[in-house]
Amino acid sequence: MEVVTVDIGGTHARFAVAEVAEGRVVSISEPVTQKVAEHPSLQLAWQAFGETLGRPLPKAAAIAVASPVGGEVIKLTNNPWIIRPALIPERLGADTWTMVNDFAAIGHAVAQLGDDDFLHLCGPEMPLPDRGSITVCGPGTGLGVAQVFRHKGGYDIIATEGGHVDFAPLDPIEDAFVKRLRREFNRVSTERIVAGPAIVAIYETLAELEKRPVPRHNDKKIWELAFEGEDSLAVAALDRFCLSLGAVAGDLALTHGPTGVVIAGGLGLRLKDHLLQSGFGERFVAKGRFRNLMASIPVKLITHPQPGLYGAAAAFAQEHAL
């Protein structure tokens, strides 16, 4: 069966056509990426995808959204679109549909993809376990978190809003990040430190600590400078970001009690080389009396180019027993 699979984030909406059978994804087409800002609604973006495809769209939809799922109206966390699930058949022409949280979709991808779609980051170099809990987290426009529980009968996905828990600073530099952010926010969540836009606060805080005047840049520019390696302050901000991500991933692992951890998100793959070279792994295990336990957990980076699209289609196949 063919299904239109959609991954809606804070900045981009990605569309593809997937073929599903027997609860799994068989194939997925080349994705089409659209900027959320260029379309007032999901319906208009859906229609634009149909025009790009050049043929009638399948009457089935698998939709992953960067928001809690449930209720009559879904307001995305970092995106102005409003989705009314009851109107999906009318607005999108989909007779059958599934809607999941974006990181629940990533969880489905983690549960179904093979070992070749993961890169080892730290911990014992072994495949993800086929039994037990796997924590999935990753930075994009926000910080997504989900839990995969594998068991004899298959797997279950638990969608969470773990990116919005309080951030726990571990050294004076991270104390400074929190102090700066408290000028604007009463409560500093993990997402304010470990998500794409957070690089601005990290960059500007480091400039303050260095007593350096620094031009105002948006997050896109700072990430560009960091990956190019030409701006020492941006490179330092990238290093600090990786350290904080390691600590946060470790905290989530303690919370979920997993036997594996997967890093994903819009920034995850771009950070690949930096995570391997940074102190990410050391921060992940630095949990005091639980250091040995943390060191026993394999930590992977998902390398599939479109895990959200793949996972949304997998969620559809699982829900409709196809």
PDB file of N, CA and C in Angstrom, residues 191-235:
ATOM      1  N   GLU A 191      15.854  22.400  26.369  1.00  0.00           N
ATOM      2  CA  GLU A 191      15.760  22.833  24.979  1.00  0.00           C
ATOM      3  C   GLU A 191      16.413  24.194  24.752  1.00  0.00           C
ATOM      4  N   ARG A 192      16.484  25.022  25.799  1.00  0.00           N
ATOM      5  CA  ARG A 192      17.100  26.344  25.655  1.00  0.00           C
ATOM      6  C   ARG A 192      18.616  26.258  25.512  1.00  0.00           C
ATOM      7  N   ILE A 193      19.188  25.084  25.835  1.00  0.00           N
ATOM      8  CA  ILE A 193      20.645  24.896  25.765  1.00  0.00           C
ATOM      9  C   ILE A 193      21.019  23.924  24.651  1.00  0.00           C
ATOM     10  N   VAL A 194      20.189  22.906  24.446  1.00  0.00           N
ATOM     11  CA  VAL A 194      20.539  21.831  23.521  1.00  0.00           C
ATOM     12  C   VAL A 194      19.496  21.732  22.403  1.00  0.00           C
ATOM     13  N   ALA A 195      19.446  22.742  21.549  1.00  0.00           N
ATOM     14  CA  ALA A 195      18.634  22.754  20.336  1.00  0.00           C
ATOM     15  C   ALA A 195      19.280  23.766  19.398  1.00  0.00           C
ATOM     16  N   GLY A 196      18.937  23.701  18.129  1.00  0.00           N
ATOM     17  CA  GLY A 196      19.597  24.550  17.149  1.00  0.00           C
ATOM     18  C   GLY A 196      19.669  26.025  17.507  1.00  0.00           C
ATOM     19  N   PRO A 197      18.542  26.668  17.860  1.00  0.00           N
ATOM     20  CA  PRO A 197      18.582  28.095  18.186  1.00  0.00           C
ATOM     21  C   PRO A 197      19.409  28.422  19.429  1.00  0.00           C
ATOM     22  N   ALA A 198      19.657  27.427  20.288  1.00  0.00           N
ATOM     23  CA  ALA A 198      20.389  27.660  21.535  1.00  0.00           C
ATOM     24  C   ALA A 198      21.833  28.079  21.309  1.00  0.00           C
ATOM     25  N   ILE A 199      22.361  27.811  20.128  1.00  0.00           N
ATOM     26  CA  ILE A 199      23.762  28.152  19.869  1.00  0.00           C
ATOM     27  C   ILE A 199      23.993  29.652  19.987  1.00  0.00           C
ATOM     28  N   VAL A 200      22.952  30.470  19.783  1.00  0.00           N
ATOM     29  CA  VAL A 200      23.095  31.928  19.902  1.00  0.00           C
ATOM     30  C   VAL A 200      23.431  32.307  21.339  1.00  0.00           C
ATOM     31  N   ALA A 201      22.667  31.777  22.302  1.00  0.00           N
ATOM     32  CA  ALA A 201      22.917  32.094  23.713  1.00  0.00           C
ATOM     33  C   ALA A 201      24.283  31.580  24.145  1.00  0.00           C
ATOM     34  N   ILE A 202      24.670  30.391  23.675  1.00  0.00           N
ATOM     35  CA  ILE A 202      25.982  29.837  24.022  1.00  0.00           C
ATOM     36  C   ILE A 202      27.086  30.729  23.474  1.00  0.00           C
ATOM     37  N   TYR A 203      26.976  31.103  22.223  1.00  0.00           N
ATOM     38  CA  TYR A 203      27.964  31.947  21.545  1.00  0.00           C
ATOM     39  C   TYR A 203      28.112  33.299  22.255  1.00  0.00           C
ATOM     40  N   GLU A 204      26.979  33.943  22.542  1.00  0.00           N
ATOM     41  CA  GLU A 204      27.024  35.268  23.150  1.00  0.00           C
ATOM     42  C   GLU A 204      27.495  35.211  24.597  1.00  0.00           C
ATOM     43  N   THR A 205      27.181  34.133  25.297  1.00  0.00           N
ATOM     44  CA  THR A 205      27.675  33.985  26.671  1.00  0.00           C
ATOM     45  C   THR A 205      29.191  33.825  26.688  1.00  0.00           C
ATOM     46  N   LEU A 206      29.707  33.003  25.782  1.00  0.00           N
ATOM     47  CA  LEU A 206      31.162  32.830  25.698  1.00  0.00           C
ATOM     48  C   LEU A 206      31.841  34.158  25.361  1.00  0.00           C
ATOM     49  N   ALA A 207      31.216  34.965  24.520  1.00  0.00           N
ATOM     50  CA  ALA A 207      31.775  36.279  24.194  1.00  0.00           C
ATOM     51  C   ALA A 207      31.820  37.169  25.433  1.00  0.00           C
ATOM     52  N   GLU A 208      30.759  37.114  26.247  1.00  0.00           N
ATOM     53  CA  GLU A 208      30.735  37.884  27.494  1.00  0.00           C
ATOM     54  C   GLU A 208      31.861  37.442  28.423  1.00  0.00           C
ATOM     55  N   LEU A 209      32.014  36.126  28.551  1.00  0.00           N
ATOM     56  CA  LEU A 209      33.057  35.613  29.439  1.00  0.00           C
ATOM     57  C   LEU A 209      34.450  36.008  28.958  1.00  0.00           C
ATOM     58  N   GLU A 210      34.618  36.097  27.643  1.00  0.00           N
ATOM     59  CA  GLU A 210      35.896  36.503  27.056  1.00  0.00           C
ATOM     60  C   GLU A 210      36.062  38.020  27.006  1.00  0.00           C
ATOM     61  N   LYS A 211      34.967  38.722  27.384  1.00  0.00           N
ATOM     62  CA  LYS A 211      34.965  40.201  27.325  1.00  0.00           C
ATOM     63  C   LYS A 211      35.270  40.686  25.898  1.00  0.00           C
ATOM     64  N   ARG A 212      34.633  40.008  24.943  1.00  0.00           N
ATOM     65  CA  ARG A 212      34.832  40.340  23.539  1.00  0.00           C
ATOM     66  C   ARG A 212      33.538  40.863  22.926  1.00  0.00           C
ATOM     67  N   PRO A 213      33.630  41.978  22.205  1.00  0.00           N
ATOM     68  CA  PRO A 213      32.447  42.399  21.435  1.00  0.00           C
ATOM     69  C   PRO A 213      32.289  41.480  20.232  1.00  0.00           C
ATOM     70  N   VAL A 214      31.103  40.993  20.043  1.00  0.00           N
ATOM     71  CA  VAL A 214      30.868  40.043  18.955  1.00  0.00           C
ATOM     72  C   VAL A 214      29.663  40.509  18.152  1.00  0.00           C
ATOM     73  N   PRO A 215      29.758  40.478  16.822  1.00  0.00           N
ATOM     74  CA  PRO A 215      28.602  40.864  15.999  1.00  0.00           C
ATOM     75  C   PRO A 215      27.408  39.961  16.289  1.00  0.00           C
ATOM     76  N   ARG A 216      26.222  40.518  16.201  1.00  0.00           N
ATOM     77  CA  ARG A 216      25.003  39.727  16.399  1.00  0.00           C
ATOM     78  C   ARG A 216      24.774  38.827  15.193  1.00  0.00           C
ATOM     79  N   HIS A 217      24.668  37.529  15.462  1.00  0.00           N
ATOM     80  CA  HIS A 217      24.394  36.572  14.391  1.00  0.00           C
ATOM     81  C   HIS A 217      23.172  35.750  14.767  1.00  0.00           C
ATOM     82  N   ASN A 218      22.433  35.293  13.761  1.00  0.00           N
ATOM     83  CA  ASN A 218      21.365  34.334  14.051  1.00  0.00           C
ATOM     84  C   ASN A 218      21.971  32.937  14.167  1.00  0.00           C
ATOM     85  N   ASP A 219      21.155  31.981  14.578  1.00  0.00           N
ATOM     86  CA  ASP A 219      21.683  30.636  14.826  1.00  0.00           C
ATOM     87  C   ASP A 219      22.225  29.997  13.554  1.00  0.00           C
ATOM     88  N   LYS A 220      21.581  30.239  12.421  1.00  0.00           N
ATOM     89  CA  LYS A 220      22.057  29.655  11.166  1.00  0.00           C
ATOM     90  C   LYS A 220      23.482  30.107  10.856  1.00  0.00           C
ATOM     91  N   LYS A 221      23.754  31.380  11.063  1.00  0.00           N
ATOM     92  CA  LYS A 221      25.086  31.914  10.776  1.00  0.00           C
ATOM     93  C   LYS A 221      26.121  31.346  11.732  1.00  0.00           C
ATOM     94  N   ILE A 222      25.771  31.229  13.004  1.00  0.00           N
ATOM     95  CA  ILE A 222      26.744  30.715  13.985  1.00  0.00           C
ATOM     96  C   ILE A 222      27.075  29.258  13.699  1.00  0.00           C
ATOM     97  N   TRP A 223      26.053  28.456  13.360  1.00  0.00           N
ATOM     98  CA  TRP A 223      26.329  27.066  12.998  1.00  0.00           C
ATOM     99  C   TRP A 223      27.234  26.996  11.769  1.00  0.00           C
ATOM    100  N   GLU A 224      26.989  27.861  10.815  1.00  0.00           N
ATOM    101  CA  GLU A 224      27.826  27.898   9.611  1.00  0.00           C
ATOM    102  C   GLU A 224      29.272  28.213   9.963  1.00  0.00           C
ATOM    103  N   LEU A 225      29.471  29.223  10.813  1.00  0.00           N
ATOM    104  CA  LEU A 225      30.821  29.595  11.246  1.00  0.00           C
ATOM    105  C   LEU A 225      31.480  28.451  12.021  1.00  0.00           C
ATOM    106  N   ALA A 226      30.693  27.785  12.849  1.00  0.00           N
ATOM    107  CA  ALA A 226      31.233  26.695  13.663  1.00  0.00           C
ATOM    108  C   ALA A 226      31.697  25.534  12.796  1.00  0.00           C
ATOM    109  N   PHE A 227      30.874  25.138  11.830  1.00  0.00           N
ATOM    110  CA  PHE A 227      31.234  24.008  10.974  1.00  0.00           C
ATOM    111  C   PHE A 227      32.385  24.351  10.020  1.00  0.00           C
ATOM    112  N   GLU A 228      32.493  25.615   9.654  1.00  0.00           N
ATOM    113  CA  GLU A 228      33.622  26.032   8.815  1.00  0.00           C
ATOM    114  C   GLU A 228      34.925  26.053   9.598  1.00  0.00           C
ATOM    115  N   GLY A 229      34.844  26.282  10.914  1.00  0.00           N
ATOM    116  CA  GLY A 229      36.019  26.265  11.771  1.00  0.00           C
ATOM    117  C   GLY A 229      36.865  27.522  11.734  1.00  0.00           C
ATOM    118  N   GLU A 230      36.332  28.600  11.132  1.00  0.00           N
ATOM    119  CA  GLU A 230      37.119  29.825  10.983  1.00  0.00           C
ATOM    120  C   GLU A 230      36.961  30.778  12.172  1.00  0.00           C
ATOM    121  N   ASP A 231      35.858  30.679  12.864  1.00  0.00           N
ATOM    122  CA  ASP A 231      35.568  31.576  13.991  1.00  0.00           C
ATOM    123  C   ASP A 231      35.797  30.790  15.283  1.00  0.00           C
ATOM    124  N   SER A 232      36.825  31.160  16.037  1.00  0.00           N
ATOM    125  CA  SER A 232      37.195  30.386  17.232  1.00  0.00           C
ATOM    126  C   SER A 232      36.091  30.393  18.277  1.00  0.00           C
ATOM    127  N   LEU A 233      35.342  31.481  18.370  1.00  0.00           N
ATOM    128  CA  LEU A 233      34.258  31.555  19.344  1.00  0.00           C
ATOM    129  C   LEU A 233      33.106  30.621  18.945  1.00  0.00           C
ATOM    130  N   ALA A 234      32.814  30.560  17.642  1.00  0.00           N
ATOM    131  CA  ALA A 234      31.768  29.655  17.169  1.00  0.00           C
ATOM    132  C   ALA A 234      32.187  28.201  17.368  1.00  0.00           C
ATOM    133  N   VAL A 235      33.464  27.910  17.150  1.00  0.00           N
ATOM    134  CA  VAL A 235      33.965  26.551  17.371  1.00  0.00           C
ATOM    135  C   VAL A 235      33.843  26.183  18.846  1.00  0.00           C
TER     136      VAL A 235
END
